[in-house]
Short mmCIF file of C-alpha atoms and ligand atoms in Angstrom, two decimals:
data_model
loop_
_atom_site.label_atom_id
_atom_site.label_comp_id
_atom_site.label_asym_id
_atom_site.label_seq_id
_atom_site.Cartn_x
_atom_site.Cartn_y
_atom_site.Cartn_z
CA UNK A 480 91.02 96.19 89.39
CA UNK A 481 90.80 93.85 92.26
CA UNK A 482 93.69 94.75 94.90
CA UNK A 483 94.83 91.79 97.57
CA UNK A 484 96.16 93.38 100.38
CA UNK A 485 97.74 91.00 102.78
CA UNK A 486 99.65 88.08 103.58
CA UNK A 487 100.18 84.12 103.20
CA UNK A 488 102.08 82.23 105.98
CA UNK A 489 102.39 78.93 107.83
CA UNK A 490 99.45 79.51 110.07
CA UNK A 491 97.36 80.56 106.72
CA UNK A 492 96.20 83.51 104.05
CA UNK A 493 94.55 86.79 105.15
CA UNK A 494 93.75 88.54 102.05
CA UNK A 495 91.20 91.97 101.92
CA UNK A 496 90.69 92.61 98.70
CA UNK A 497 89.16 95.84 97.10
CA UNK A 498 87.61 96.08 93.77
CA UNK A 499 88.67 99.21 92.85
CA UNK A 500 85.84 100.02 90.05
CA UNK A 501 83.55 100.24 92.88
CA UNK A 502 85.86 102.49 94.73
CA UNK A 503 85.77 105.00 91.87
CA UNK A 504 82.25 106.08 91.84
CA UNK A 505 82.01 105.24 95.92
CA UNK A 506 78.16 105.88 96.36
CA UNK A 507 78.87 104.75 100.41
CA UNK A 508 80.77 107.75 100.98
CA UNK A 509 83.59 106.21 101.59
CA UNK A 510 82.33 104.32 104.37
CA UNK A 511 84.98 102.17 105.04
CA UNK A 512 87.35 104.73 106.35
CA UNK A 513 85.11 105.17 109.94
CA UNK A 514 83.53 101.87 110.06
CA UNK A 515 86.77 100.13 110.80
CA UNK A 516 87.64 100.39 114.52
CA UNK A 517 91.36 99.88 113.32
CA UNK A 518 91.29 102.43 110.99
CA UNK A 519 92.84 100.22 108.39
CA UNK A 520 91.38 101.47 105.38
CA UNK A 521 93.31 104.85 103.45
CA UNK A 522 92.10 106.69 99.91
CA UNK A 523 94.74 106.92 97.60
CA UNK A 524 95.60 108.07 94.06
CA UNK A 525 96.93 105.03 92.38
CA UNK A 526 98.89 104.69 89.20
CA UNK A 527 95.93 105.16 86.75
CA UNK A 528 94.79 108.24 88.99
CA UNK A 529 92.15 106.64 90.46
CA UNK A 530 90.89 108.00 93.88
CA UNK A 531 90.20 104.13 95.35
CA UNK A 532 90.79 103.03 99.13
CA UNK A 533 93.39 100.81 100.14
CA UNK A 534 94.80 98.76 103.24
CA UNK A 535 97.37 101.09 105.25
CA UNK A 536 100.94 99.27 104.72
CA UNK A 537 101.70 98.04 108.07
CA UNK A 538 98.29 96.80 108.62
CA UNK A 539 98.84 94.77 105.23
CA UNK A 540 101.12 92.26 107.29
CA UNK A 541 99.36 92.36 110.29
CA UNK A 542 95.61 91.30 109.34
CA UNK A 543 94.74 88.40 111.11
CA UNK A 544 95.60 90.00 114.15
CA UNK A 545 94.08 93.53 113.46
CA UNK A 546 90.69 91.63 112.51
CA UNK A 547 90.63 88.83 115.05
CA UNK A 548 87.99 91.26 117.09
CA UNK A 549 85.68 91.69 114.34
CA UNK A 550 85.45 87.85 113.59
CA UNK A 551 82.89 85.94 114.54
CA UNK A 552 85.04 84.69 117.24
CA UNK A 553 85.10 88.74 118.64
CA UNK A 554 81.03 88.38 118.65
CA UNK A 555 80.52 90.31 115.30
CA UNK A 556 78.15 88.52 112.68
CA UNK A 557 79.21 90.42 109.83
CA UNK A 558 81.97 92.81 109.36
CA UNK A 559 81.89 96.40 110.15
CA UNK A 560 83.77 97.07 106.53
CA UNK A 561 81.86 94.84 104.33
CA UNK A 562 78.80 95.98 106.40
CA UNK A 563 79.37 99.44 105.64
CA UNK A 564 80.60 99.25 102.22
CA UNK A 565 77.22 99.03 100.25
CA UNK A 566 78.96 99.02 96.89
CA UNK A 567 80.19 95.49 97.80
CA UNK A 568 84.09 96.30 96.88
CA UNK A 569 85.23 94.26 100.08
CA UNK A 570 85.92 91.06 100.29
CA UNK A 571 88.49 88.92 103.25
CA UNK A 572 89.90 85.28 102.57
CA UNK A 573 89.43 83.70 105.45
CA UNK B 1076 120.22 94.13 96.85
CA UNK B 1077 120.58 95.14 93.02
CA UNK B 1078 118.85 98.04 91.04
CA UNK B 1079 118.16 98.51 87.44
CA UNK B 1080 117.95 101.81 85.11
CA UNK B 1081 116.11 101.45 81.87
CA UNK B 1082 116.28 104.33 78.98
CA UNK B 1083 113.42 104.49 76.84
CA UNK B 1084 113.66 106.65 73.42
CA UNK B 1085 110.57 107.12 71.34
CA UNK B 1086 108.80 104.31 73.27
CA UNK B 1087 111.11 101.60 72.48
CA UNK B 1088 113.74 99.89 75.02
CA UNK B 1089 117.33 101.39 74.03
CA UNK B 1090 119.75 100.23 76.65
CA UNK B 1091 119.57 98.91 80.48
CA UNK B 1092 122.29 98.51 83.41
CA UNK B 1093 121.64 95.85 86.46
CA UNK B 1094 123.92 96.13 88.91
CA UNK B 1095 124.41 95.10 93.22
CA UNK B 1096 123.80 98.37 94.68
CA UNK B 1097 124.03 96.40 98.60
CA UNK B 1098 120.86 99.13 99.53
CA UNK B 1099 118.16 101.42 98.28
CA UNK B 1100 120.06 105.04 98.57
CA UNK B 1101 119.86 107.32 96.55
CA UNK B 1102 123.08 107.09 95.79
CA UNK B 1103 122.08 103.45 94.10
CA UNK B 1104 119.64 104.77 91.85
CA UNK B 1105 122.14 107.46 90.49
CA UNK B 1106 124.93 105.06 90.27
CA UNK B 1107 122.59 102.64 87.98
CA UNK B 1108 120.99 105.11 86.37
CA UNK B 1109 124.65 106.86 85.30
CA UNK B 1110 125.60 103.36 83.74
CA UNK B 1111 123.44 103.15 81.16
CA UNK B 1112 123.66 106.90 80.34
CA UNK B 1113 127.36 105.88 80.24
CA UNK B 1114 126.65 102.19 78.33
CA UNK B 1115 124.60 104.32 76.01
CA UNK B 1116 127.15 107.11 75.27
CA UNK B 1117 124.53 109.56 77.14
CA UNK B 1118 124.77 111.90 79.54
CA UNK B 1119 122.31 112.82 82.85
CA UNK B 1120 121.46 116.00 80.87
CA UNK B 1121 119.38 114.25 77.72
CA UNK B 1122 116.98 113.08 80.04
CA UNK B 1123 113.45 114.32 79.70
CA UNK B 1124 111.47 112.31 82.25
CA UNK B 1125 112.29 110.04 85.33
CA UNK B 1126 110.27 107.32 87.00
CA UNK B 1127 111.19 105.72 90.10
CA UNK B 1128 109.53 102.28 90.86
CA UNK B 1129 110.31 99.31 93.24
CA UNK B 1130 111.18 99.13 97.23
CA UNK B 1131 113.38 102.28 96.57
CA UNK B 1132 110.82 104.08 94.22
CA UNK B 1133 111.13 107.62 96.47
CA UNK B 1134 114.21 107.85 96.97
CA UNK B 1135 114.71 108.17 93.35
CA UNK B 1136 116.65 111.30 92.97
CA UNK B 1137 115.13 113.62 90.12
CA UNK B 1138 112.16 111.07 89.73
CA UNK B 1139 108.83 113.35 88.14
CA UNK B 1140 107.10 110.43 89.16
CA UNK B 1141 106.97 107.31 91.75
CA UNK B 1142 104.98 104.23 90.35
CA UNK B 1143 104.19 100.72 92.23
CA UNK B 1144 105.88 97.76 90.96
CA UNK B 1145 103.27 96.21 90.43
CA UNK B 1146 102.41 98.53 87.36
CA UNK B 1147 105.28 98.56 85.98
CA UNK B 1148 106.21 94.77 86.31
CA UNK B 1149 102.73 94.50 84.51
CA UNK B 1150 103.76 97.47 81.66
CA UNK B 1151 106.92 96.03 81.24
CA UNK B 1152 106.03 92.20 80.86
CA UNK B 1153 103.39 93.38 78.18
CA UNK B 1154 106.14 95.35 76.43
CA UNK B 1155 108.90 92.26 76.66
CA UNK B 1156 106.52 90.01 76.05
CA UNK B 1157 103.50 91.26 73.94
CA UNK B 1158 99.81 91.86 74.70
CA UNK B 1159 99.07 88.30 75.16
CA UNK B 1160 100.61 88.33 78.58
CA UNK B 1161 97.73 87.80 81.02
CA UNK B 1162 99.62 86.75 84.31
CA UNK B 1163 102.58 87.39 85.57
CA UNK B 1164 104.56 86.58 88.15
CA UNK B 1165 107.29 88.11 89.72
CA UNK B 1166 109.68 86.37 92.32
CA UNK B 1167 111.78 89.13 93.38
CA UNK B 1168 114.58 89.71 96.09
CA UNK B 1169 112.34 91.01 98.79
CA UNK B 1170 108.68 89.95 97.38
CA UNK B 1171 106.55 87.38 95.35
CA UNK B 1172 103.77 89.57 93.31
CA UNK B 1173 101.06 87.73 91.35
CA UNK B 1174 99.53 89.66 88.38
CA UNK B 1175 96.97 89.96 85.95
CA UNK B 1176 96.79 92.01 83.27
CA UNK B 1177 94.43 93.35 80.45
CA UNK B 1178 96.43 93.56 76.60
CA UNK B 1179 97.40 96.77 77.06
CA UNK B 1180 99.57 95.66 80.14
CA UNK B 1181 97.09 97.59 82.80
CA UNK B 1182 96.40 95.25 86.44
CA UNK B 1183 93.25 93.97 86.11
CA UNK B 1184 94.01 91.83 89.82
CA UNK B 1185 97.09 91.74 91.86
CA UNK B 1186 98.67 90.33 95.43
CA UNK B 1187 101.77 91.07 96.77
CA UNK B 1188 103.84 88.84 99.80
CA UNK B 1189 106.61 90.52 101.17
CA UNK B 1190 105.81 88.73 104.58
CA UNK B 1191 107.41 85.67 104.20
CA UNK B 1192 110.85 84.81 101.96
CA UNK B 1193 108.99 82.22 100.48
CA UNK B 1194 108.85 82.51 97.10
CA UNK B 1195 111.83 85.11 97.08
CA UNK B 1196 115.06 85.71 96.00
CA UNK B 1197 116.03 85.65 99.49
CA UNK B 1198 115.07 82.39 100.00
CA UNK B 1199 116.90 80.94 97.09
CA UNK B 1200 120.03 82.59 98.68
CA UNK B 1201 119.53 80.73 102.07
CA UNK B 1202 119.42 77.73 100.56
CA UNK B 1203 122.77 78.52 98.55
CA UNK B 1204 124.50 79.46 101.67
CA UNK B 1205 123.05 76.40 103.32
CA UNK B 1206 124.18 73.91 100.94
CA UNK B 1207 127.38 76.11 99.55
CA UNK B 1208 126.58 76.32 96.31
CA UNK B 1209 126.42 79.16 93.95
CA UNK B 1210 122.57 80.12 93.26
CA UNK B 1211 123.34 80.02 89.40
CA UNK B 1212 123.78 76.00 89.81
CA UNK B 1213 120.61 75.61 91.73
CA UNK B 1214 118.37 75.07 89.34
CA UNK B 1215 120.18 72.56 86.71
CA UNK B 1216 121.34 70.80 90.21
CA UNK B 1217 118.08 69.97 91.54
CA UNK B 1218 117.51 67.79 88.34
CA UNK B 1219 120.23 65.49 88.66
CA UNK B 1220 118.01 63.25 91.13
CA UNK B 1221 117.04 59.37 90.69
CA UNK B 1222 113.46 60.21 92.11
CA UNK B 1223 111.41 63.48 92.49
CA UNK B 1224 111.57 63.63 96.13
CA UNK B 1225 108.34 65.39 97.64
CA UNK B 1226 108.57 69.33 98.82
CA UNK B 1227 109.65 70.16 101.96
CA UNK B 1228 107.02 70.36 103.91
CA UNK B 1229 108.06 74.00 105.27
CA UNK B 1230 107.99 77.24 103.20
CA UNK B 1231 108.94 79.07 105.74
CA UNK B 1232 112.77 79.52 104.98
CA UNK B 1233 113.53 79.37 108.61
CA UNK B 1234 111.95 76.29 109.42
CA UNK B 1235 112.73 75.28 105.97
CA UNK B 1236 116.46 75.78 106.72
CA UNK B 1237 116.59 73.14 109.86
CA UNK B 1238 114.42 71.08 107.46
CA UNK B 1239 116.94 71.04 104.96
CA UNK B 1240 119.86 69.99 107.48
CA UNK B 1241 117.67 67.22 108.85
CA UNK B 1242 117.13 65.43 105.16
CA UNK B 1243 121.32 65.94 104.88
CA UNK B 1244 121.89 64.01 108.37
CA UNK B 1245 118.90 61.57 106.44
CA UNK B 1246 121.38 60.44 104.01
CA UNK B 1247 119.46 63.14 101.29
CA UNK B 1248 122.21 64.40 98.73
CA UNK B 1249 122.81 68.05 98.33
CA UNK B 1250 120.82 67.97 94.67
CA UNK B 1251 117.66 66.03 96.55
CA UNK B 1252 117.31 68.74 99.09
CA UNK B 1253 117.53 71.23 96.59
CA UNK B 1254 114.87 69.76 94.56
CA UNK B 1255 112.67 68.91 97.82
CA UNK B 1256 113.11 73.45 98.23
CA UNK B 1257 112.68 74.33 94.74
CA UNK B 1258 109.38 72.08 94.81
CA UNK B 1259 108.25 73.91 97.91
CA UNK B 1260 108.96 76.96 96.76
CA UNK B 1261 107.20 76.03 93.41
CA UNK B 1262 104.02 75.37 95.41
CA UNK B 1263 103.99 78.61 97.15
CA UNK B 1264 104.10 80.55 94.27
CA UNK B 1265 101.37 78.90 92.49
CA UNK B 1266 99.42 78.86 95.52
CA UNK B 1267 99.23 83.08 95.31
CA UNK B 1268 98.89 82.40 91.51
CA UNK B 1269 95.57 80.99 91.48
CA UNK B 1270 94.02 83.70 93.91
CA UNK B 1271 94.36 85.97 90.85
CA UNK B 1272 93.34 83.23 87.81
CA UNK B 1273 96.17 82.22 86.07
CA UNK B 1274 95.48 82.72 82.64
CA UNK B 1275 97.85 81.82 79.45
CA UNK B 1276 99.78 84.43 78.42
CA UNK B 1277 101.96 83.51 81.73
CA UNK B 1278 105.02 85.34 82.10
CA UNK B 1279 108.00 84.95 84.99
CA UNK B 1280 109.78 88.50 85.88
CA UNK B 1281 112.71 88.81 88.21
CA UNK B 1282 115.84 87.05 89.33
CA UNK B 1283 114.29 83.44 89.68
CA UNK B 1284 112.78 83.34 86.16
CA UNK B 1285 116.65 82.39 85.61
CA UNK B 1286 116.07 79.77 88.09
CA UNK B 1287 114.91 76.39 85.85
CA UNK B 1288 114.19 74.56 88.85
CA UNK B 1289 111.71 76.61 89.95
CA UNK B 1290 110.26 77.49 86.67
CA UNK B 1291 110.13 74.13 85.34
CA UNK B 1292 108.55 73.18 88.71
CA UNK B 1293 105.89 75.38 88.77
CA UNK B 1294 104.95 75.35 84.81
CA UNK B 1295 104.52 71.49 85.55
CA UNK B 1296 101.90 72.42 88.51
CA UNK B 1297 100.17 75.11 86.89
CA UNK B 1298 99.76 73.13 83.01
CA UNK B 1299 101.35 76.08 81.34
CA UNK B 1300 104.74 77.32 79.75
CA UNK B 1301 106.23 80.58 80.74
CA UNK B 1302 106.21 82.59 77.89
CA UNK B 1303 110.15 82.93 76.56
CA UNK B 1304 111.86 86.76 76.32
CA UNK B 1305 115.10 87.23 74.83
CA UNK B 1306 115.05 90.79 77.33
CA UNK B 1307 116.62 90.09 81.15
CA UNK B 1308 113.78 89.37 83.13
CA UNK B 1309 115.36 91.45 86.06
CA UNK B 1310 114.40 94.52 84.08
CA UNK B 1311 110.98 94.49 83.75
CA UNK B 1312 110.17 96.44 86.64
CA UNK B 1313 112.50 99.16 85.35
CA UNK B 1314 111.53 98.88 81.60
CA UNK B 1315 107.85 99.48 82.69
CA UNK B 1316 108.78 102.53 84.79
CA UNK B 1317 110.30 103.96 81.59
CA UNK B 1318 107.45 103.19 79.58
CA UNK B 1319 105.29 104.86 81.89
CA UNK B 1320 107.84 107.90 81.87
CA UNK B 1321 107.95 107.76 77.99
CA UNK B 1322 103.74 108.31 77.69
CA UNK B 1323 103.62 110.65 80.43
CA UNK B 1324 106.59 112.85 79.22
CA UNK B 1325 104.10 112.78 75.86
CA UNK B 1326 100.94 113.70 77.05
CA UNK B 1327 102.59 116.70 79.13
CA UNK B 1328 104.34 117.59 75.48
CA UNK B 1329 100.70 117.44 74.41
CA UNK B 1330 99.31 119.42 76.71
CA UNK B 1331 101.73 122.08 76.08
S1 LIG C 36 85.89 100.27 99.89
FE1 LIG C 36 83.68 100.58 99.65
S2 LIG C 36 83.18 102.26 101.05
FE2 LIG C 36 85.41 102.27 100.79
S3 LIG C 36 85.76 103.72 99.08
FE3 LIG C 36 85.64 101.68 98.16
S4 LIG C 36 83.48 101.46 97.57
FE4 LIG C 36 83.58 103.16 99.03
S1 LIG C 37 87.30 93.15 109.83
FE1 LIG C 37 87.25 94.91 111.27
S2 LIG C 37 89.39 95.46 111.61
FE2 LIG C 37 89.30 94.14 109.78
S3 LIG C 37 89.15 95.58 108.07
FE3 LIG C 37 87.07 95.00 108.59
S4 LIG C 37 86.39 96.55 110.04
FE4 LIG C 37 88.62 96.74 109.93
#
């Protein structure tokens, strides 16, 4: 399943989304959960009792604030979450 | 604010209540679930399994079980309307969720908006405040225009609002402006549509699949028909929750 966490508004669309197959079998050990300095991402049970990670809710309507620092902009190259998630589950919009 | 109970025997939909509950208490989930125990000539007692699902999914009194909306809009559209539903799309009071499903009604890809009215129930209201009339005559309304005018170019309902009063004072008629909103919000929608590929098989849930002229709107952007239900749309959420109750109730029987 491919989960969109995030937003569209005026100023434009912040999306993360998570392919949640990859989650399942995480052979990163569940990187993402230390390699974002905002702490963003969670592991949940979802409704098919999958163990996957998700975007914390607040952060889900907060994203292209909480990420501005990791953007190129902030000096990064690549992202510390799509960096550290090998599986390649992570993706942003913009 | 409204909520919706759904009772499920043996799999199949047997009766539903929607009603205004004005919040998400508790008390509003036992009021609406008590009507169609009542509707049904049922009592509390007879039932085996509760799911709670929606904004007020935990505070679901007696719920076994708390499921997203976004799998049970997806269960229930592939109940109301079959397992060729692929996408759905729900414009609900609070949210706009775009979804797509496999044939057994399970999300293959979903996004969610809650930020921003647009696309919501909410932001049909403030446009029926704004122009004082009833959100049931919306829709037909914003048909009886000479020309299509173009969307406003806001979605944001606040901006959208001032918008809206500056096309009046423009010499725009009440039914232009509405069209000019219900195009805009039309847009929106399909806009979180395609970052989930709309596939046929497309199928409109909440209060706004009522709502021709946004429906007819967006079909015309998109290039396909909503698929047609004779089941209230505003249930689906609800009707999936029950589903999901019915097979979990049965594999605990199972089990047993
Ligand atoms: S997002 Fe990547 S690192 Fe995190 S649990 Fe999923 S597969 Fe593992
Ligand atoms: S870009 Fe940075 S802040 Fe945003 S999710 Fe990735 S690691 Fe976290």
């Amino acid at each position: 399943m491919i989960a969109n966490y995030g937003y569209k508004d005026g100023s434009g669309e912040y999306y993360i989304s998570i392919d949640t197959d990859k989650c399942i079998g995480c052979t990163a050990e569940r990187a993402c959960l230390t390699a974002c300095p905002k702490q963003m991402f969670e592991i949940i049970t979802d409704d098919y009792d999958d163990e996957v990670a998700w975007i914390k809710k607040p952060n889900c309507r907060t994203l292209a604030y909480d990420c501005a620092d990791c953007k190129p902009s902030g000096g990064y190259s690549s992202l510390p979450c799509i960096a550290a998630c090998t599986p390649g589950a992570i993706k942003h919009s913009w | 604010m409204s909520s919706q109970a759904v009772l499920v025997i043996d799999g199949e939909l047997y009766g539903f209540n929607s009603m205004r509950t004005g919040n998400n208490s508790p008390d509003s989930a036992t009021n609406a679930l008590q009507g169609v125990m009542d509707k049904c000539g049922m009592k509390l007692e007879d039932i085996h399994y509760v799911v709670g699902t929606g904004y007020g999914r935990v505070n679901v009194p007696f719920a076994h079980k708390a499921i997203t909306e976004i799998a049970c809009h997806a269960r229930g559209a592939n109940y109301m309307g079959g397992n060729g539903v692929r996408t759905i799309l729900d414009m609900g009071g609070q949210d706009c969720k775009a979804i797509h499903c496999d044939e057994k009604g399970k999300v293959t890809n979903f996004l969610m908006n809650d930020k921003c009215a647009a696309g919501t129930g909410r932001g049909m209201e403030v446009i029926s405040d704004l122009m004082q009339i009833p959100i049931a005559e919306l829709g037909p309304r914003s048909f009886d225009v000479d020309v299509e005018p173009d969307a406003v170019s806001s979605v944001c309902v606040v901006f959208a609002k001032s918008e809206a009063l500056g096309l009046l004072k423009a010499g725009y008629t009440k039914n232009k402006v509405i069209a000019a909103y219900c195009q805009a919000m039309a847009e929106r929608v399909v806009s979180l549509l395609e970052r989930i590929n709309v596939e046929e098989g497309f199928f409109i849930t909440g209060g706004i699949a009522k709502n021709p002229g946004v429906v007819k709107r967006i079909e015309k952007l998109l290039g396909i028909k909503a698929m047609e239900t004779k089941i209230d749309s505003q249930i689906a959420g609800a009707l999936g929750a029950a589903l999901f109750g019915y097979t979990l109730m049965s594999k605990k029987a199972a089990a047993a």
